[in-house]
Coordinates of N, CA and C in Angstrom, one line a residue:
X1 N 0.8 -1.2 0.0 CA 0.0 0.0 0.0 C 0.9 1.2 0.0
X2 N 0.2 2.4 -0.8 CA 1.6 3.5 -1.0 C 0.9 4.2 0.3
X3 N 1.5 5.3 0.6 CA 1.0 6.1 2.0 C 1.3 7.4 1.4
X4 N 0.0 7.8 2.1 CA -0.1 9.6 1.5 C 0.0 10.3 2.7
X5 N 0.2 11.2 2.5 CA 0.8 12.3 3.9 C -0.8 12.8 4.6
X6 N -1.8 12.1 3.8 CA -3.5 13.2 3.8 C -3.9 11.4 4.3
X7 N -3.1 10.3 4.9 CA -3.7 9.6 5.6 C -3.1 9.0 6.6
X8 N -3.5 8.4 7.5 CA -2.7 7.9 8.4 C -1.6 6.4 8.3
X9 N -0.5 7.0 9.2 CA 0.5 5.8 9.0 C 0.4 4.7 9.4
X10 N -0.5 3.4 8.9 CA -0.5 2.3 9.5 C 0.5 1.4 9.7
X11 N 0.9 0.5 11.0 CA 1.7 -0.1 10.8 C 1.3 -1.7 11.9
X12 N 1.8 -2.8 11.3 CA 1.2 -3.9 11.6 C 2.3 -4.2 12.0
X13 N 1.9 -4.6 13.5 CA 2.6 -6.2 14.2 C 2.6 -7.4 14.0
X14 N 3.4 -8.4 14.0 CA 2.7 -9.5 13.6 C 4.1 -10.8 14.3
X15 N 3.4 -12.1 14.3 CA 4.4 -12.6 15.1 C 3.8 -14.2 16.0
X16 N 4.3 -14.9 16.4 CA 3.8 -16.3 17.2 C 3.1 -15.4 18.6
X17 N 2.5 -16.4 19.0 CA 1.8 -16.2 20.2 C 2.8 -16.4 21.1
X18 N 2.9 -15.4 22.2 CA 3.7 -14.8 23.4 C 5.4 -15.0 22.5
X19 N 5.4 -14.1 21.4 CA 6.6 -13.8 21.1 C 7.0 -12.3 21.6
X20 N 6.2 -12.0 21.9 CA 6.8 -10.3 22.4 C 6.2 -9.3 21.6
X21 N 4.9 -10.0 21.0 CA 4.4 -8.7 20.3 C 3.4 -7.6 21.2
X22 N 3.1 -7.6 21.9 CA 2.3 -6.8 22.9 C 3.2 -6.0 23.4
X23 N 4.1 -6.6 24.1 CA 5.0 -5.7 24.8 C 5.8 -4.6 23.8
X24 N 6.1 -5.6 22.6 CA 6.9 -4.4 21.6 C 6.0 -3.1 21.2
X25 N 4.6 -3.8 21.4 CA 3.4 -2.7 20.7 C 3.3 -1.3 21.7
X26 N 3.6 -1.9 23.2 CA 3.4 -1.2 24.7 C 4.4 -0.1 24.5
X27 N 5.9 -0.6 24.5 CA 6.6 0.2 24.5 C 6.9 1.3 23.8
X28 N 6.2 0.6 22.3 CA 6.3 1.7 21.5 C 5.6 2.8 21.3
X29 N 4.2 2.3 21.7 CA 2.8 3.4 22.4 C 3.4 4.2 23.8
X30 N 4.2 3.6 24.4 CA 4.2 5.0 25.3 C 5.2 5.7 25.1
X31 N 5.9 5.9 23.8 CA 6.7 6.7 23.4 C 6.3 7.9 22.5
X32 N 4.7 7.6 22.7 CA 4.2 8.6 21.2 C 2.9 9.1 22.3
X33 N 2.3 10.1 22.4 CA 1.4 10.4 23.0 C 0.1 9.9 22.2
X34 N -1.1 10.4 22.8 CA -2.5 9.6 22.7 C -3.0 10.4 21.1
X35 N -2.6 12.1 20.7 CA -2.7 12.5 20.1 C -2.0 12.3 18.5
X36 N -0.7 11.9 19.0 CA 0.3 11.3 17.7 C -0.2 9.5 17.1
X37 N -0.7 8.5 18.1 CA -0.6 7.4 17.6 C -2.4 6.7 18.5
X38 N -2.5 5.8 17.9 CA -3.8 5.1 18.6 C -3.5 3.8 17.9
X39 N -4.5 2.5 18.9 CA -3.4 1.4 18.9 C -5.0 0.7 19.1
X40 N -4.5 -0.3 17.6 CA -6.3 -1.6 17.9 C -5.7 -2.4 17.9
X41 N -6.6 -3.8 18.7 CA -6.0 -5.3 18.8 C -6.6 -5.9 18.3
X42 N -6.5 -7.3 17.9 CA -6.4 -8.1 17.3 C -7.0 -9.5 18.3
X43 N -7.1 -8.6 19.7 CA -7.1 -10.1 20.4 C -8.7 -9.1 20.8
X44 N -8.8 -8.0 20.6 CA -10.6 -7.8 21.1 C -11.9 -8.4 19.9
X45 N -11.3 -9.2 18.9 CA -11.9 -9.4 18.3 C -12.1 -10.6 17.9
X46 N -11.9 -11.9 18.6 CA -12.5 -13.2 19.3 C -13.5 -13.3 19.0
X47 N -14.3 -14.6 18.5 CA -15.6 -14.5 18.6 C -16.3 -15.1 19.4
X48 N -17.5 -15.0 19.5 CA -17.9 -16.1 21.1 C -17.3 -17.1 21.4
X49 N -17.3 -17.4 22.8 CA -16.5 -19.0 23.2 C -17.6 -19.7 22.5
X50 N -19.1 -19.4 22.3 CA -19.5 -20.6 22.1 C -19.3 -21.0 20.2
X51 N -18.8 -20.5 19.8 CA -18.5 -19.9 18.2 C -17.3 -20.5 18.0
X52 N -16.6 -20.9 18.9 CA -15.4 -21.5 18.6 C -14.9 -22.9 17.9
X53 N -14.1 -23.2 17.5 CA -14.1 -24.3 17.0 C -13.2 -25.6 17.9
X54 N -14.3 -26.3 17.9 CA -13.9 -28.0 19.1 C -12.8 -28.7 18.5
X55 N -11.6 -28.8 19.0 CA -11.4 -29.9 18.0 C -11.3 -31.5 18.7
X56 N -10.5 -32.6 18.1 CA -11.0 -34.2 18.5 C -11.1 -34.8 19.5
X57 N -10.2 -33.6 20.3 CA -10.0 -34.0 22.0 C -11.5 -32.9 22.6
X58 N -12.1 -32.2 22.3 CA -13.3 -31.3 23.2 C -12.5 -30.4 23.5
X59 N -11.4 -29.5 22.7 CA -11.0 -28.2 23.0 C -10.7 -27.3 22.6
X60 N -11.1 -25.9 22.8 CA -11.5 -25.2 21.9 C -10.2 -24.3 21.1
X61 N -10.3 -24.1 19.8 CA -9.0 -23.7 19.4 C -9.2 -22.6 19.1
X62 N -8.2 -21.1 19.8 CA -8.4 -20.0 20.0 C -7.3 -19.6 18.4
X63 N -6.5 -20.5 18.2 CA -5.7 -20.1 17.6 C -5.2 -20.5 15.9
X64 N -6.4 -20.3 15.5 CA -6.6 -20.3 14.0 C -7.7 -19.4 13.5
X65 N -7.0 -18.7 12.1 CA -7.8 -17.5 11.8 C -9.6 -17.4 12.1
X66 N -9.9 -18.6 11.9 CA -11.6 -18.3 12.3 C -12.1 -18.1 13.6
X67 N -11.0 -18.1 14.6 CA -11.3 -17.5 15.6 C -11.7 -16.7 16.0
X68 N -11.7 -15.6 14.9 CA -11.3 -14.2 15.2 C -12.2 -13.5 13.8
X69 N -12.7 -12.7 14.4 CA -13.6 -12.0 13.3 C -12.9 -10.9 12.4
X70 N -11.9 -11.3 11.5 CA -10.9 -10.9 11.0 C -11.2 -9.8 10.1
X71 N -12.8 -10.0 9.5 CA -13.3 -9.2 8.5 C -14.0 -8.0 9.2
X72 N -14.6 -8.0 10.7 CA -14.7 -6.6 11.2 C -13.4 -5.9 11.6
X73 N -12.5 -6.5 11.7 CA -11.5 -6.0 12.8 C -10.9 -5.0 11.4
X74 N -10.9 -5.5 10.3 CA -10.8 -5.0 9.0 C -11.4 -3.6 8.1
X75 N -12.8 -3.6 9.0 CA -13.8 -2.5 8.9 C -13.3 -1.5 9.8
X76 N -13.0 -2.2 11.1 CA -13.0 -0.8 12.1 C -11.4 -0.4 11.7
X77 N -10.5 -1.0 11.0 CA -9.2 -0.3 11.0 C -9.7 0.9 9.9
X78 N -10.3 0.5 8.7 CA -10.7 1.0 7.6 C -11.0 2.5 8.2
X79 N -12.4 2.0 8.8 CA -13.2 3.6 9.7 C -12.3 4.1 10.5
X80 N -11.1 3.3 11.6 CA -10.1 4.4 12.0 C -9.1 5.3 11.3
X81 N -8.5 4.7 10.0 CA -8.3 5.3 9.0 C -8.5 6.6 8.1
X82 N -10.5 6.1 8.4 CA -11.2 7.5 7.6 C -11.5 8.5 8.7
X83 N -10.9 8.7 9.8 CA -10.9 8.9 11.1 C -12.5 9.4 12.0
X84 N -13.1 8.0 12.0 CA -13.9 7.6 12.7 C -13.5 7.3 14.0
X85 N -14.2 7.2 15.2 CA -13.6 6.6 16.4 C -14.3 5.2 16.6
X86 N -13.8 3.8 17.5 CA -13.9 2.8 17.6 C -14.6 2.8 18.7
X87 N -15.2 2.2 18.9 CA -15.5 1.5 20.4 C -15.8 -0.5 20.4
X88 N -15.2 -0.8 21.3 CA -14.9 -2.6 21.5 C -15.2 -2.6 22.4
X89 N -15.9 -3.8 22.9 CA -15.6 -4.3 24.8 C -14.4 -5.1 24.1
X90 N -13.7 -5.2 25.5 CA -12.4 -5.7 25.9 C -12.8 -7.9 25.7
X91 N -12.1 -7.8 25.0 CA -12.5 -9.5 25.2 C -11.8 -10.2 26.4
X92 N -12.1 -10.7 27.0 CA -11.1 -11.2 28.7 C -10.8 -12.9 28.6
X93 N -10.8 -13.5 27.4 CA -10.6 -14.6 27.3 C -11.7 -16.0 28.3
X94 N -12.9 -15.6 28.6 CA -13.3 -15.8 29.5 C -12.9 -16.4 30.9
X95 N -11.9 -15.4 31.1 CA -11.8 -15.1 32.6 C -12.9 -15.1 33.6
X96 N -13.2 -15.6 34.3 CA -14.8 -14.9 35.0 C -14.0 -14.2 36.1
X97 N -12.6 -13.9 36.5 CA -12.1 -12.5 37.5 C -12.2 -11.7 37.1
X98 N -12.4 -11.6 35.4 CA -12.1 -9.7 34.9 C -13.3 -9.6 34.3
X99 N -13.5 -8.4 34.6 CA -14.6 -7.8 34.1 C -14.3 -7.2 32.8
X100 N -14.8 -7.0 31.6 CA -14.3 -6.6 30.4 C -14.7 -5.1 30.4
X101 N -13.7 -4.5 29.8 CA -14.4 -2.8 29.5 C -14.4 -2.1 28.0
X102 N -14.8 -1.1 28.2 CA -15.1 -0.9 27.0 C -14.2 0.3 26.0
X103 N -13.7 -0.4 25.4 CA -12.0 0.4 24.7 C -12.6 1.1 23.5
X104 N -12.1 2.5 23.9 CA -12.6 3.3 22.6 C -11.5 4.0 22.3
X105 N -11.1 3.8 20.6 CA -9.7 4.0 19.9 C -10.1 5.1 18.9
X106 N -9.9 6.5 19.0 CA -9.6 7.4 18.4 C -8.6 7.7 17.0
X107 N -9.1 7.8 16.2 CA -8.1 8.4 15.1 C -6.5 9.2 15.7
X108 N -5.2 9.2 15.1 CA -4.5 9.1 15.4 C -3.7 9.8 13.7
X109 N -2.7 10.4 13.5 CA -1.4 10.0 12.5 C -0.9 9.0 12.8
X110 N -0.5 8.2 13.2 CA -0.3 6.7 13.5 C -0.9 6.0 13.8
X111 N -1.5 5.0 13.5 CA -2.4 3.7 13.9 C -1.3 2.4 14.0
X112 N -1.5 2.0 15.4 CA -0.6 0.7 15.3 C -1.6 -0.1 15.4
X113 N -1.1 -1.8 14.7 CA -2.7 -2.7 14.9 C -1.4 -3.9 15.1
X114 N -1.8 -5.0 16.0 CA -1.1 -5.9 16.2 C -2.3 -7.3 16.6
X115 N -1.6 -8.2 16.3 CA -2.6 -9.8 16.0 C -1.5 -10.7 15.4
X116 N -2.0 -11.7 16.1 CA -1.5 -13.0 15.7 C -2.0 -12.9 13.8
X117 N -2.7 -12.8 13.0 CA -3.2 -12.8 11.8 C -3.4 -11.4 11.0
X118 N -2.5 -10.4 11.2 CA -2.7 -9.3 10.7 C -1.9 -8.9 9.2
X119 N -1.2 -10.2 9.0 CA -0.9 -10.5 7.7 C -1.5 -10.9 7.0
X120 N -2.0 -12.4 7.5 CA -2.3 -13.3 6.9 C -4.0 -12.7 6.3
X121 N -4.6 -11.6 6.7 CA -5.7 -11.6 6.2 C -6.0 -10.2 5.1
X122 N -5.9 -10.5 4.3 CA -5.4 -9.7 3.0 C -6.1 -8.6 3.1
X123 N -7.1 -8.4 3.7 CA -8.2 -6.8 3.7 C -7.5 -6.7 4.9
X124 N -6.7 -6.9 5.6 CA -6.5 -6.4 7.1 C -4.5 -6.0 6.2
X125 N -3.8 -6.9 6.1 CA -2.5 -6.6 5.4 C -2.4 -5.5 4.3
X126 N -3.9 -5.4 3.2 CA -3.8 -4.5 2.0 C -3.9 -3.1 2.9
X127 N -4.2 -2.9 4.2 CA -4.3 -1.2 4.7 C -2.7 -1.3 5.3
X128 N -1.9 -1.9 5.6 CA -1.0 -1.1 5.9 C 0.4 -0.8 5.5
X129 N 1.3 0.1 6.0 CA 2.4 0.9 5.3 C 3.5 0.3 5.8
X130 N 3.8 -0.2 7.0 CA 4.8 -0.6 7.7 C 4.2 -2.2 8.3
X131 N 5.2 -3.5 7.7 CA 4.9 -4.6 8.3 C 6.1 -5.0 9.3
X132 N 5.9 -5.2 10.9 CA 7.0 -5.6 11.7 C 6.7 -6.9 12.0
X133 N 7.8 -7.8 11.9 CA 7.2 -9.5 12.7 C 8.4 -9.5 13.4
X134 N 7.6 -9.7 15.5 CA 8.6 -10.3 16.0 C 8.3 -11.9 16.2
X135 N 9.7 -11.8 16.1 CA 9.8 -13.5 16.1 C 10.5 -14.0 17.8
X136 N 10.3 -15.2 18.2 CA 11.0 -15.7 19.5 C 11.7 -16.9 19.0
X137 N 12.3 -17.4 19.9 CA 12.5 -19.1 19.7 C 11.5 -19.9 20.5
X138 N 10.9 -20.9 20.1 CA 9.9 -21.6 20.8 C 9.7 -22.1 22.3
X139 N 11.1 -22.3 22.7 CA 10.9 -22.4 24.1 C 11.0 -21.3 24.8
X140 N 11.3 -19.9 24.2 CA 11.1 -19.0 25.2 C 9.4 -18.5 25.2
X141 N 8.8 -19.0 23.7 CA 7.2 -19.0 23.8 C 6.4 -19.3 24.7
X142 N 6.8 -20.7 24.7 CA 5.8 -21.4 25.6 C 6.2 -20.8 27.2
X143 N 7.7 -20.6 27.4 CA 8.1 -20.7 28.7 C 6.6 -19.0 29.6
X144 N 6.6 -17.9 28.1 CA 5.9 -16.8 28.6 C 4.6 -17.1 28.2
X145 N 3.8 -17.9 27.0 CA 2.6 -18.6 27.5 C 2.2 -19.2 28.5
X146 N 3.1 -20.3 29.6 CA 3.0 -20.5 30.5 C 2.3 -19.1 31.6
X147 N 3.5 -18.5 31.5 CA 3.4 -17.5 33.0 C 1.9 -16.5 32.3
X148 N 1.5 -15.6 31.0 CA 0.7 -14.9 30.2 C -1.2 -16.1 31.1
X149 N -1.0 -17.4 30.5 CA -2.0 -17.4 30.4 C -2.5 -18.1 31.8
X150 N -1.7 -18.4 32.8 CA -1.9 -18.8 34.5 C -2.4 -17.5 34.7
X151 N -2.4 -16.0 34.7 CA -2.2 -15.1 35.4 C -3.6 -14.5 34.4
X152 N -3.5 -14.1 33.1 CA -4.7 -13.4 32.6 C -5.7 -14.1 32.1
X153 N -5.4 -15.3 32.1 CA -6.3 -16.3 31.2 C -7.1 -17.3 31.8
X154 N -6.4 -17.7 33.0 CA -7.3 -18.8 34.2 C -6.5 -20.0 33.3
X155 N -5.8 -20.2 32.8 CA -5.3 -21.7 32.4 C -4.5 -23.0 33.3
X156 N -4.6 -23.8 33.2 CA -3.7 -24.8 33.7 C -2.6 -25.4 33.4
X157 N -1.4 -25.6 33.5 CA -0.3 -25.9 32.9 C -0.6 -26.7 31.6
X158 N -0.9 -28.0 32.3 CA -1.6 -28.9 31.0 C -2.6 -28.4 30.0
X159 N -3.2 -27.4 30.3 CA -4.1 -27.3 29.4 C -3.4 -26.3 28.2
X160 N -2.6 -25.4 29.2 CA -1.4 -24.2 28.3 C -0.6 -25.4 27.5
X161 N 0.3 -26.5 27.6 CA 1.1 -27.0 27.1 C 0.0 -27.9 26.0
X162 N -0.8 -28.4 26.4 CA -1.8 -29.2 24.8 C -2.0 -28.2 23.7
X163 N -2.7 -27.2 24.2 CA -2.8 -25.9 23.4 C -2.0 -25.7 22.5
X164 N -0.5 -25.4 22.7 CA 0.9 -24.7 22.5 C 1.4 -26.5 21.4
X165 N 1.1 -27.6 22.0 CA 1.4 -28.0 20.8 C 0.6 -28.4 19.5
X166 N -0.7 -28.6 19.8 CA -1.6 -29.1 19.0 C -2.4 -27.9 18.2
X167 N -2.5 -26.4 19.1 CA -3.0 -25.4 18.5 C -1.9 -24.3 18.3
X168 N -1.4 -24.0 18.9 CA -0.3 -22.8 18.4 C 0.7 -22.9 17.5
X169 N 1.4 -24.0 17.5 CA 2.5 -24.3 17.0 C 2.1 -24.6 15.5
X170 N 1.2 -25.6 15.4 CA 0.6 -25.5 13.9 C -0.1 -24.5 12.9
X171 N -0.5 -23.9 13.7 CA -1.2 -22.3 13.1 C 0.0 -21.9 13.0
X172 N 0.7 -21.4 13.9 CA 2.0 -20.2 13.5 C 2.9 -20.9 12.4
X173 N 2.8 -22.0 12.2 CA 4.0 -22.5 10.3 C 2.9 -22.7 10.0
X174 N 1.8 -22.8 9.4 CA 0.9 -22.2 8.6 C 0.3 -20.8 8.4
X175 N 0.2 -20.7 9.6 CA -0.8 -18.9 9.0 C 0.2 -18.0 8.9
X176 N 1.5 -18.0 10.1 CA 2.1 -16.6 10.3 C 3.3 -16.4 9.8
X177 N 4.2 -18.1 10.1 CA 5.4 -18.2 9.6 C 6.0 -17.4 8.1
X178 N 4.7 -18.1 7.1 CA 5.0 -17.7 6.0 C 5.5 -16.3 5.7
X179 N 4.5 -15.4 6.2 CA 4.4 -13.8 6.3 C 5.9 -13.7 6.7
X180 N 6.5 -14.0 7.6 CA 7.7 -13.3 7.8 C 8.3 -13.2 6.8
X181 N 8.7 -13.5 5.6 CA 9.5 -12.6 4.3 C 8.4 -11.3 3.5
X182 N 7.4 -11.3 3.9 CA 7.3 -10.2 3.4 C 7.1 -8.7 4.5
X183 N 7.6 -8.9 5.7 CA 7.8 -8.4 6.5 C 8.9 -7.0 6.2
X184 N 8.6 -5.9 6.8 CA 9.7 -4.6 6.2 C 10.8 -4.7 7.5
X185 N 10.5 -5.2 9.0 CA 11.2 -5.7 9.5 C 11.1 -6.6 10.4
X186 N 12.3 -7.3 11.1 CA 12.2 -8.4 11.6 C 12.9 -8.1 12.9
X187 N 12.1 -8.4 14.0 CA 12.5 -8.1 15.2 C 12.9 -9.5 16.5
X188 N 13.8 -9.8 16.4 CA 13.9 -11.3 16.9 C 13.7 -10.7 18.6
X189 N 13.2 -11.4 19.5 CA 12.9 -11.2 21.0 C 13.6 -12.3 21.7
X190 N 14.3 -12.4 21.3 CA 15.4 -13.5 22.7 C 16.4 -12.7 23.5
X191 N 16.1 -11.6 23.2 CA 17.7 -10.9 24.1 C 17.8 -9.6 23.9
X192 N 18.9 -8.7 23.6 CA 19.0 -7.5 23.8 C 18.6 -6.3 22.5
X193 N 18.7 -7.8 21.3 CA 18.1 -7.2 19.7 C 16.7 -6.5 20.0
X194 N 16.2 -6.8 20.9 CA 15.0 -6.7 20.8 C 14.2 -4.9 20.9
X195 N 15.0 -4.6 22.0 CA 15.1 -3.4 22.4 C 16.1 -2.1 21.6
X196 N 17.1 -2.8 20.7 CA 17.6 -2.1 19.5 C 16.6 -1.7 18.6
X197 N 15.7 -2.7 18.0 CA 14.9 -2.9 17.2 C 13.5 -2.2 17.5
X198 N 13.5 -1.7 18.8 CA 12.4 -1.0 19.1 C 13.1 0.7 18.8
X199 N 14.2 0.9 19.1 CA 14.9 1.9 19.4 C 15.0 2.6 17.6
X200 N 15.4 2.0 16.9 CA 15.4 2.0 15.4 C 13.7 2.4 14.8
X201 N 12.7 1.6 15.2 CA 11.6 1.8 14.8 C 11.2 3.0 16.1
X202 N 11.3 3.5 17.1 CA 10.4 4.6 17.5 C 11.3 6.0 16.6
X203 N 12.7 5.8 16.2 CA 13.6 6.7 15.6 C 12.7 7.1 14.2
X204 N 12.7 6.2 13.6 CA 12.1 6.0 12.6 C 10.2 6.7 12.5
X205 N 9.8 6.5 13.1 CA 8.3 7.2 13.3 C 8.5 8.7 13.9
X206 N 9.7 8.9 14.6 CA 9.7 10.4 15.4 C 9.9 11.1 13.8
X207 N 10.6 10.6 12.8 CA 10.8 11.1 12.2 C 10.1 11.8 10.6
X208 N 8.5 10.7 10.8 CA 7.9 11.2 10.1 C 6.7 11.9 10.6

């Protein structure tokens, strides 16, 4: 997509599950005020638990594109684009400790959007200007899926580790893997790259 100065700078996250893309998204948002950048997710747009898809064992797989209602999440970037404002409830993974609230995303000169599938879905990849994929190595994945989904998700070790091999691992070399060569950069998260790679990309946006 070419980028005009008369629209806003989109830029897509993208990456395995608990590879460090939230946090890369976090740090980069609080380097830009609320007026310079506004920031949609990818994970408020889940569709019902009961909507989900079973698979052969009775468990539900959060982590393949029909999870996720890819084709609104594609509308509201559109309308934040034409600078409409958003409003989402917060999806809470059905937690029953968190109460979900209700996130309202303002137009911005920067829009960041991050998702496990923000490549892979061609009306959601055709809007934006800037593609980043962080990558991890697998066992530092799972090791922060472990700790991610005990704490915000209500999971059980066993049920985090079936997940991570039967549903995460095969989505990401199918859906996401591929996308990393068309990626504009590549942000690996095992170590100190990581925070270079942030340092390069906020340089890089102060400057337009």
């Amino acid at each position: 997509m070419k980028h005009s100065n008369n629209n806003p700078y989109v830029i897509g996250i993208c990456g395995g599950s608990a590879s460090g893309k939230t946090k890369f998204l976090c740090d980069l948002k609080n380097s830009f005020s609320s007026d310079q950048m506004s920031v949609l997710s990818l994970d408020n747009y889940y569709r019902p638990y009961k909507d989900q898809f079973i698979d052969a064992n009775g468990v539900e797989n959060f982590d393949i594109p029909s999870s996720i209602d890819l084709l609104e999440f594609a509308s509201d970037l559109a309308k934040l684009r034409n600078g409409e404002t958003i409003s989402k409830e917060e999806y809470t993974f059905n937690n029953p400790n968190v109460v979900p609230k209700q996130i309202i995303t303002k137009p911005a000169p920067i829009i960041l959007i991050e998702g496990l599938f923000v490549f892979h879905q061609k009306e959601i990849a055709e809007q934006l200007d800037l593609r980043i994929f962080v990558e991890a190595k697998a066992h530092l994945m799972i090791k922060r899926r472990i700790k991610r989904d005990a704490i915000e998700r209500n999971y059980d070790m066993n049920d985090v580790l079936y997940r991570f091999e039967y549903h995460v691992m095969p989505a990401y070399e199918k859906f996401i893997l591929p996308h990393r060569d068309t990626a504009d950069i590549v942000i690996p998260n095992n170590g100190t790259t990581f925070e270079k790679g942030l340092q390069v990309v906020k340089a890089y946006l102060q400057q337009i």
